[in-house]
Amino acid sequence: MEHFTKTLLFIASISCILVHTNAVPTTRTPQARVWALCKPTTNPVLCYKTILPRAFGKFNIYKALEVEVIATQNQVKRTSSLIALLLAKQSLSKSLRESLTTCQEQYSNMIDDIDITIKEVARRNVVEARFKFSAVLSYQASCNDEFIDGPSPIANEAQGVYDLGGNSLDLMKAIEDREARRESKKHSKPSSSSSSSPAVPNPCKGVIGICG
């Protein structure tokens, strides 16, 4: 009940932001900017809650992406710690132990790829960052597929990885699309020669003999 009430309050606050934004288009509060950025993502509410505390000062979409990728990294590390704790139990069945061991390898790979992604985001090389980061959700899905004999003991944590990772990929795609539009506009601008003043017509053109 408490969780439900908190959710209602959060949705109500988002609604107030949207109403205020529509009523006063010139006002760009941090809340409105973050919600506009997060609205198209995999989990908009989680995206908003993750990014908003950092949406002050020199804030832009690259900063938002960095925040979401690091949040994904932290969630992956939490899930990896849980896997290690579960593997330490002696009472695990053979099947579950094998599944968790595979997941441990997958999550280790995820941490490596996220480290590379963070470096590429810092360089604003979002194409390479997206290429490396896309493997993260593939590893997460591979881990989920291991639990065919029963429920996954890391289901909640893995869902967090999926939501944050999906948000990160959505933000990367938004940056790619924005850069593509900018590049398109740059190439569509008329050249300096075509934008210069038209040539003065020659009054003697077509005149036979001496033109006065």
XYZ file of N, CA and C in Angstrom:
636
model
N 0.833 -1.204 0.000
C 0.000 0.000 0.000
C 0.866 1.251 0.000
N 1.929 1.207 0.787
C 2.833 2.362 0.846
C 3.496 2.603 -0.502
N 3.919 1.495 -1.154
C 4.555 1.607 -2.476
C 3.566 2.194 -3.482
N 2.288 1.729 -3.397
C 1.259 2.222 -4.314
C 1.032 3.719 -4.126
N 1.013 4.152 -2.867
C 0.799 5.573 -2.570
C 1.947 6.424 -3.100
N 3.168 5.927 -2.903
C 4.340 6.658 -3.406
C 4.298 6.771 -4.918
N 3.865 5.691 -5.567
C 3.771 5.703 -7.033
C 2.762 6.729 -7.501
N 1.597 6.782 -6.820
C 0.574 7.766 -7.182
C 1.080 9.190 -7.003
N 1.789 9.429 -5.908
C 2.332 10.758 -5.659
C 3.343 11.147 -6.720
N 4.164 10.181 -7.134
C 5.178 10.456 -8.160
C 4.515 10.787 -9.487
N 3.490 9.973 -9.864
C 2.780 10.231 -11.118
C 2.103 11.593 -11.069
N 1.552 11.943 -9.919
C 0.901 13.248 -9.776
C 1.895 14.380 -9.965
N 3.099 14.216 -9.421
C 4.126 15.257 -9.567
C 4.549 15.396 -11.014
N 4.640 14.256 -11.730
C 4.975 14.295 -13.158
C 3.895 15.028 -13.925
N 2.623 14.762 -13.586
C 1.508 15.424 -14.266
C 1.567 16.934 -14.072
N 1.917 17.348 -12.839
C 2.046 18.788 -12.571
C 3.131 19.412 -13.423
N 4.232 18.690 -13.586
C 5.333 19.188 -14.408
C 4.879 19.387 -15.845
N 4.157 18.377 -16.371
C 3.708 18.443 -17.760
C 2.708 19.575 -17.969
N 1.774 19.726 -17.018
C 0.802 20.815 -17.123
C 1.507 22.158 -17.115
N 2.470 22.307 -16.209
C 3.204 23.562 -16.103
C 4.003 23.829 -17.374
N 4.584 22.767 -17.929
C 5.385 22.921 -19.141
C 4.520 23.350 -20.309
N 3.311 22.762 -20.423
C 2.412 23.117 -21.521
C 1.851 24.512 -21.345
N 1.631 24.909 -20.088
C 1.044 26.226 -19.846
C 2.056 27.330 -20.075
N 3.320 27.073 -19.752
C 4.358 28.091 -19.891
C 5.509 27.511 -20.709
N 5.388 27.519 -22.059
C 6.382 26.871 -22.900
C 7.786 27.418 -22.747
N 7.908 28.686 -22.330
C 9.231 29.287 -22.245
C 9.987 28.839 -20.992
N 9.280 28.243 -20.029
C 9.918 27.802 -18.795
C 10.507 26.420 -18.999
N 11.832 26.288 -18.837
C 12.490 24.993 -18.988
C 13.131 24.619 -17.666
N 12.334 24.105 -16.751
C 12.859 23.682 -15.461
C 13.652 22.389 -15.645
N 14.560 22.080 -14.713
C 15.276 20.799 -14.796
C 14.319 19.603 -14.846
N 13.229 19.688 -14.064
C 12.263 18.591 -14.050
C 11.641 18.379 -15.425
N 11.258 19.479 -16.071
C 10.625 19.383 -17.397
C 11.615 18.865 -18.435
N 12.850 19.322 -18.366
C 13.870 18.889 -19.323
C 14.157 17.404 -19.187
N 14.282 16.933 -17.950
C 14.582 15.519 -17.734
C 13.408 14.649 -18.161
N 12.192 15.079 -17.848
C 11.035 14.278 -18.240
C 10.910 14.207 -19.766
N 11.174 15.303 -20.447
C 11.118 15.291 -21.914
C 12.164 14.326 -22.479
N 13.299 14.265 -21.815
C 14.377 13.374 -22.246
C 14.031 11.909 -21.966
N 13.401 11.657 -20.839
C 13.138 10.286 -20.403
C 11.842 9.701 -20.938
N 10.923 10.536 -21.349
C 9.599 10.058 -21.736
C 9.628 8.941 -22.779
N 10.516 8.990 -23.815
C 10.508 7.931 -24.833
C 11.314 6.681 -24.445
N 11.905 6.639 -23.268
C 12.810 5.539 -22.921
C 12.049 4.297 -22.444
N 12.783 3.221 -22.237
C 12.216 1.936 -21.825
C 11.440 2.033 -20.515
N 12.011 2.708 -19.542
C 11.350 2.896 -18.245
C 11.463 4.374 -17.869
N 10.509 5.197 -18.336
C 10.615 6.651 -18.144
C 10.714 7.089 -16.687
N 9.946 6.459 -15.808
C 9.950 6.864 -14.396
C 11.306 6.585 -13.756
N 11.862 5.411 -14.037
C 13.184 5.076 -13.497
C 14.247 6.013 -14.066
N 14.147 6.297 -15.340
C 15.069 7.243 -15.985
C 15.007 8.609 -15.297
N 13.806 9.097 -15.071
C 13.594 10.406 -14.425
C 14.187 10.428 -13.022
N 13.890 9.388 -12.239
C 14.370 9.335 -10.851
C 15.887 9.215 -10.783
N 16.474 8.564 -11.793
C 17.928 8.371 -11.797
C 18.666 9.645 -12.179
N 18.143 10.339 -13.197
C 18.871 11.466 -13.787
C 18.589 12.792 -13.089
N 17.376 12.993 -12.598
C 17.000 14.302 -12.044
C 17.970 14.848 -11.002
N 18.466 14.040 -10.047
C 19.386 14.609 -9.041
C 20.653 15.203 -9.632
N 20.996 14.842 -10.876
C 22.207 15.359 -11.511
C 21.896 16.386 -12.599
N 20.637 16.789 -12.695
C 20.221 17.649 -13.809
C 20.319 19.132 -13.496
N 21.376 19.527 -12.844
C 21.557 20.937 -12.480
C 22.952 21.385 -12.913
N 23.120 22.669 -13.061
C 24.410 23.180 -13.514
C 24.610 22.918 -14.992
N 25.804 22.500 -15.364
C 26.120 22.211 -16.765
C 25.596 20.825 -17.126
N 24.329 20.790 -17.495
C 23.661 19.526 -17.784
C 23.289 19.448 -19.251
N 23.535 18.285 -19.861
C 23.121 18.067 -21.248
C 22.824 16.586 -21.439
N 22.482 16.195 -22.651
C 22.076 14.815 -22.910
C 23.232 13.841 -22.720
N 24.465 14.297 -22.955
C 25.615 13.420 -22.729
C 25.796 13.147 -21.234
N 25.546 14.172 -20.421
C 25.626 13.989 -18.967
C 24.535 13.027 -18.502
N 23.340 13.184 -19.067
C 22.237 12.294 -18.727
C 22.585 10.855 -19.083
N 23.181 10.671 -20.253
C 23.586 9.332 -20.685
C 24.632 8.749 -19.738
N 25.600 9.562 -19.368
C 26.643 9.092 -18.447
C 26.032 8.632 -17.122
N 25.079 9.412 -16.611
C 24.425 9.067 -15.344
C 23.714 7.719 -15.470
N 23.009 7.518 -16.575
C 22.228 6.285 -16.740
C 23.132 5.066 -16.948
N 24.229 5.244 -17.668
C 25.171 4.138 -17.882
C 25.832 3.743 -16.559
N 26.218 4.732 -15.770
C 26.840 4.439 -14.470
C 25.825 3.775 -13.532
N 24.560 4.210 -13.605
C 23.511 3.559 -12.800
C 23.359 2.098 -13.217
N 23.461 1.832 -14.512
C 23.415 0.449 -15.002
C 24.600 -0.341 -14.468
N 25.767 0.276 -14.497
C 26.975 -0.371 -13.992
C 26.811 -0.755 -12.517
N 26.270 0.167 -11.735
C 26.072 -0.109 -10.305
C 25.079 -1.248 -10.089
N 24.031 -1.274 -10.917
C 23.044 -2.346 -10.795
C 23.642 -3.699 -11.191
N 24.484 -3.699 -12.206
C 25.181 -4.930 -12.613
C 26.075 -5.422 -11.478
N 26.773 -4.504 -10.833
C 27.657 -4.891 -9.718
C 26.855 -5.446 -8.546
N 25.693 -4.837 -8.271
C 24.843 -5.355 -7.187
C 24.362 -6.770 -7.508
N 23.995 -6.976 -8.758
C 23.522 -8.301 -9.165
C 24.661 -9.312 -9.106
N 25.849 -8.905 -9.496
C 27.021 -9.791 -9.430
C 27.317 -10.194 -7.988
N 27.177 -9.246 -7.065
C 27.404 -9.550 -5.644
C 26.379 -10.553 -5.131
N 25.129 -10.388 -5.568
C 24.084 -11.326 -5.155
C 24.375 -12.728 -5.701
N 24.816 -12.806 -6.933
C 25.158 -14.105 -7.531
C 26.264 -14.785 -6.720
N 27.274 -14.010 -6.330
C 28.374 -14.569 -5.536
C 27.881 -15.091 -4.195
N 26.961 -14.340 -3.569
C 26.403 -14.784 -2.285
C 25.621 -16.085 -2.439
N 24.858 -16.179 -3.508
C 24.060 -17.384 -3.748
C 24.956 -18.587 -4.023
N 26.024 -18.367 -4.772
C 26.940 -19.466 -5.086
C 27.692 -19.968 -3.858
N 27.764 -19.129 -2.846
C 28.455 -19.532 -1.615
C 27.628 -20.496 -0.774
N 26.352 -20.634 -1.100
C 25.487 -21.536 -0.334
C 25.753 -22.991 -0.723
N 25.787 -23.854 0.264
C 26.057 -25.269 0.023
C 24.802 -26.034 -0.406
N 23.644 -25.438 -0.161
C 22.384 -26.168 -0.392
C 21.852 -26.016 -1.817
N 22.586 -25.397 -2.696
C 22.108 -25.198 -4.063
C 22.046 -26.512 -4.833
N 21.026 -26.615 -5.677
C 20.952 -27.784 -6.547
C 22.015 -27.666 -7.637
N 22.343 -28.777 -8.255
C 23.365 -28.783 -9.306
C 22.948 -27.885 -10.462
N 21.679 -27.966 -10.852
C 21.177 -27.175 -11.974
C 21.255 -25.676 -11.682
N 20.825 -25.279 -10.476
C 20.845 -23.863 -10.119
C 22.270 -23.345 -10.009
N 23.166 -24.163 -9.476
C 24.564 -23.739 -9.363
C 25.174 -23.502 -10.755
N 24.867 -24.393 -11.684
C 25.391 -24.237 -13.045
C 24.835 -22.971 -13.699
N 23.551 -22.701 -13.487
C 22.931 -21.501 -14.050
C 23.562 -20.231 -13.485
N 23.757 -20.207 -12.178
C 24.349 -19.030 -11.534
C 25.813 -18.853 -11.945
N 26.521 -19.962 -12.147
C 27.914 -19.870 -12.592
C 27.995 -19.250 -13.977
N 27.072 -19.642 -14.854
C 27.012 -19.034 -16.187
C 26.692 -17.546 -16.084
N 25.741 -17.208 -15.210
C 25.374 -15.798 -15.023
C 26.551 -14.995 -14.471
N 27.315 -15.591 -13.613
C 28.481 -14.906 -13.056
C 29.447 -14.501 -14.174
N 29.653 -15.407 -15.126
C 30.515 -15.101 -16.271
C 29.903 -13.999 -17.139
N 28.593 -14.087 -17.368
C 27.915 -13.091 -18.201
C 27.995 -11.693 -17.576
N 27.786 -11.636 -16.275
C 27.811 -10.337 -15.604
C 29.225 -9.767 -15.519
N 30.208 -10.620 -15.460
C 31.594 -10.151 -15.504
C 31.892 -9.511 -16.862
N 31.383 -10.136 -17.932
C 31.547 -9.555 -19.263
C 30.833 -8.218 -19.374
N 29.677 -8.120 -18.745
C 28.903 -6.868 -18.776
C 29.691 -5.723 -18.143
N 30.313 -6.004 -17.016
C 31.093 -4.960 -16.330
C 32.224 -4.466 -17.224
N 32.886 -5.386 -17.922
C 33.981 -5.003 -18.825
C 33.472 -4.104 -19.950
N 32.347 -4.482 -20.550
C 31.802 -3.703 -21.668
C 31.289 -2.331 -21.212
N 30.757 -2.267 -20.010
C 30.277 -0.974 -19.499
C 31.455 -0.039 -19.225
N 32.553 -0.589 -18.743
C 33.763 0.231 -18.529
C 34.206 0.884 -19.850
N 34.193 0.102 -20.919
C 34.571 0.641 -22.230
C 33.547 1.670 -22.687
N 32.272 1.391 -22.452
C 31.200 2.310 -22.850
C 31.367 3.679 -22.192
N 31.672 3.676 -20.904
C 31.836 4.939 -20.172
C 32.960 5.773 -20.785
N 34.040 5.119 -21.179
C 35.156 5.833 -21.806
C 34.742 6.424 -23.154
N 33.956 5.678 -23.922
C 33.504 6.172 -25.224
C 32.511 7.322 -25.070
N 31.670 7.254 -24.063
C 30.723 8.352 -23.806
C 31.491 9.617 -23.429
N 32.552 9.465 -22.635
C 33.377 10.621 -22.257
C 34.006 11.259 -23.487
N 34.313 10.435 -24.509
C 34.866 10.963 -25.766
C 33.765 11.448 -26.713
N 32.517 11.296 -26.303
C 31.348 11.614 -27.121
C 31.310 10.787 -28.412
N 31.848 9.587 -28.322
C 31.800 8.645 -29.434
C 30.620 7.712 -29.189
N 29.422 8.227 -29.429
C 28.216 7.504 -29.041
C 27.958 6.296 -29.932
N 28.445 6.306 -31.158
C 28.255 5.157 -32.053
C 28.993 3.939 -31.506
N 30.249 4.122 -31.128
C 31.022 3.025 -30.570
C 30.485 2.631 -29.195
N 30.045 3.624 -28.433
C 29.488 3.338 -27.103
C 28.252 2.457 -27.228
N 27.403 2.773 -28.168
C 26.183 1.985 -28.358
C 26.506 0.565 -28.832
N 27.507 0.452 -29.683
C 27.919 -0.860 -30.177
C 28.387 -1.746 -29.022
N 29.218 -1.195 -28.131
C 29.725 -1.977 -27.001
C 28.620 -2.267 -25.986
N 27.773 -1.268 -25.758
C 26.776 -1.400 -24.697
C 25.646 -2.351 -25.092
N 25.394 -2.505 -26.384
C 24.311 -3.390 -26.819
C 24.559 -4.825 -26.352
N 25.842 -5.183 -26.158
C 26.163 -6.535 -25.687
C 25.694 -6.757 -24.254
N 25.549 -5.676 -23.497
C 25.163 -5.797 -22.088
C 23.798 -6.480 -21.957
N 22.831 -6.023 -22.734
C 21.500 -6.624 -22.651
C 21.480 -8.034 -23.235
N 22.374 -8.316 -24.166
C 22.476 -9.682 -24.699
C 22.975 -10.636 -23.613
N 23.976 -10.192 -22.854
C 24.471 -11.005 -21.742
C 23.383 -11.204 -20.688
N 22.627 -10.136 -20.421
C 21.569 -10.217 -19.422
C 20.495 -11.221 -19.852
N 20.146 -11.204 -21.132
C 19.153 -12.133 -21.650
C 19.667 -13.574 -21.603
N 20.946 -13.746 -21.904
C 21.542 -15.088 -21.853
C 21.497 -15.664 -20.444
N 21.740 -14.808 -19.459
C 21.656 -15.242 -18.067
C 20.223 -15.642 -17.722
N 19.261 -14.838 -18.114
C 17.852 -15.146 -17.823
C 17.435 -16.493 -18.412
N 17.958 -16.787 -19.593
C 17.583 -18.034 -20.282
C 18.089 -19.278 -19.566
N 19.008 -19.100 -18.618
C 19.570 -20.246 -17.895
C 18.563 -20.875 -16.933
N 17.593 -20.113 -16.479
C 16.693 -20.583 -15.422
C 15.447 -21.212 -16.034
N 15.616 -22.417 -16.539
C 14.509 -23.115 -17.196
C 13.825 -24.113 -16.250
N 14.488 -24.471 -15.167
C 13.924 -25.453 -14.236
C 13.193 -24.820 -13.064
N 13.203 -23.504 -13.002
C 12.540 -22.830 -11.886
C 12.739 -21.340 -11.967
N 12.151 -20.581 -11.041
C 12.283 -19.123 -11.058
C 13.710 -18.678 -10.792
N 14.066 -17.549 -11.383
C 15.408 -17.003 -11.177
C 15.497 -16.319 -9.814
N 16.521 -16.630 -9.033
C 16.680 -15.973 -7.730
C 17.215 -14.544 -7.848
N 17.553 -14.130 -9.076
C 18.059 -12.769 -9.275
C 17.140 -11.993 -10.221
N 15.883 -12.417 -10.309
C 14.950 -11.829 -11.283
C 14.771 -10.324 -11.092
N 14.581 -9.881 -9.850
C 14.352 -8.452 -9.597
C 15.564 -7.617 -9.971
N 16.737 -8.090 -9.577
C 17.973 -7.359 -9.886
C 18.227 -7.340 -11.394
N 17.969 -8.468 -12.060
C 18.167 -8.539 -13.509
C 17.210 -7.615 -14.243
N 15.999 -7.458 -13.726
C 15.037 -6.542 -14.346
C 15.534 -5.106 -14.244
N 16.152 -4.782 -13.120
C 16.738 -3.446 -12.969
C 17.826 -3.183 -13.994
N 18.646 -4.220 -14.249
C 19.691 -4.092 -15.276
C 19.059 -3.861 -16.637
N 17.989 -4.613 -16.920
C 17.311 -4.472 -18.220
C 16.728 -3.067 -18.391
N 16.062 -2.559 -17.360
C 15.419 -1.240 -17.455
C 16.449 -0.122 -17.604
N 17.470 -0.126 -16.772
C 18.498 0.913 -16.844
C 19.299 0.801 -18.136
N 19.616 -0.450 -18.529
C 20.340 -0.644 -19.782
C 19.524 -0.218 -20.980
N 18.230 -0.533 -20.958
C 17.353 -0.098 -22.047
C 17.263 1.419 -22.134
N 17.172 2.066 -20.977
C 17.164 3.537 -20.955
C 18.447 4.095 -21.563
N 19.579 3.496 -21.216
C 20.868 3.963 -21.736
C 20.921 3.843 -23.256
N 20.489 2.708 -23.781
C 20.483 2.523 -25.239
C 19.536 3.505 -25.918
N 18.404 3.783 -25.287
C 17.456 4.748 -25.853
C 18.063 6.147 -25.916
N 18.785 6.530 -24.879
C 19.443 7.839 -24.871
C 20.539 7.904 -25.932
N 21.274 6.813 -26.108
C 22.301 6.766 -27.155
C 21.683 6.937 -28.538
N 20.546 6.263 -28.750
C 19.853 6.382 -30.040
C 19.373 7.816 -30.256
N 18.886 8.459 -29.193
C 18.429 9.845 -29.301
C 19.577 10.775 -29.691
N 20.761 10.533 -29.120
C 21.934 11.338 -29.462
C 22.338 11.090 -30.913
N 22.346 9.829 -31.330
C 22.689 9.509 -32.717
C 21.748 10.206 -33.684
N 20.450 10.156 -33.393
C 19.462 10.800 -34.269
C 19.662 12.310 -34.316
N 19.969 12.893 -33.160
C 20.190 14.346 -33.117
C 21.412 14.734 -33.928
N 22.504 13.974 -33.792
C 23.716 14.275 -34.542
C 23.489 14.097 -36.037
N 22.691 13.094 -36.403
C 22.390 12.867 -37.819
C 21.594 14.033 -38.396
N 20.646 14.549 -37.616
C 19.860 15.705 -38.089
C 20.755 16.929 -38.258
N 21.667 17.138 -37.321
C 22.582 18.280 -37.425
C 23.467 18.159 -38.663
N 23.942 16.936 -38.920
C 24.806 16.707 -40.076
C 24.023 16.932 -41.364
N 22.770 16.504 -41.361
C 21.925 16.680 -42.541
C 21.680 18.153 -42.831
N 21.422 18.932 -41.766
C 21.212 20.364 -41.939
C 22.474 21.051 -42.455
N 23.622 20.589 -41.965
C 24.893 21.180 -42.373
C 25.109 21.001 -43.879
N 24.777 19.813 -44.386
C 24.991 19.523 -45.798
C 23.914 20.141 -46.688
N 22.764 20.459 -46.099
C 21.678 21.032 -46.903
C 21.785 22.536 -47.057
N 22.717 23.185 -46.338
C 22.896 24.626 -46.451
C 23.459 24.969 -47.828
N 22.981 26.061 -48.464
C 23.510 26.441 -49.774
C 24.969 26.856 -49.674
N 25.724 26.541 -50.717
C 27.143 26.910 -50.723
C 27.295 28.408 -50.853
N 28.512 28.894 -50.560
C 28.765 30.334 -50.601
C 28.593 30.883 -51.999
N 28.906 30.083 -53.033
C 28.796 30.566 -54.411
C 27.347 30.738 -54.815
N 26.486 29.809 -54.338
C 25.081 29.909 -54.721
C 24.348 30.960 -53.920
N 24.884 31.335 -52.765
C 24.212 32.331 -51.937
C 24.700 33.748 -52.214
N 25.685 33.913 -53.103
C 26.191 35.241 -53.410
C 25.216 35.971 -54.320
N 25.447 37.278 -54.510
C 24.558 38.105 -55.321
C 24.563 37.605 -56.762
N 23.392 37.645 -57.431
C 23.329 37.179 -58.826
C 24.187 38.043 -59.734
N 24.722 37.453 -60.802
C 25.568 38.183 -61.742
C 24.763 39.249 -62.483
N 25.404 40.397 -62.770
C 24.742 41.479 -63.516
C 24.578 41.045 -64.966
N 23.373 41.123 -65.536
C 23.171 40.692 -66.923
C 23.984 41.530 -67.905
N 24.469 40.910 -68.960
C 25.259 41.585 -69.995
C 24.313 42.221 -71.013
N 24.272 43.571 -71.103
C 23.340 44.238 -72.047
C 23.685 43.969 -73.506
N 24.912 43.541 -73.767
C 25.330 43.333 -75.151
C 25.113 41.895 -75.601
N 24.587 41.069 -74.707
C 24.402 39.670 -75.055
C 23.383 39.555 -76.176
N 23.753 38.888 -77.262
C 22.840 38.682 -78.393
C 22.836 39.816 -79.393
N 23.630 40.880 -79.150
C 23.664 42.036 -80.088
C 24.758 41.785 -81.125
N 24.424 41.924 -82.378
C 25.391 41.755 -83.468
C 26.022 43.111 -83.759
N 27.340 43.128 -83.871
C 28.068 44.382 -84.144
C 28.477 45.061 -82.869
N 28.771 46.379 -82.977
C 29.242 47.156 -81.827
C 28.066 47.494 -80.928
N 28.273 47.251 -79.632
C 27.236 47.553 -78.646
C 27.635 48.814 -77.922
N 26.819 49.849 -77.958
C 27.148 51.131 -77.352
C 26.962 51.099 -75.848
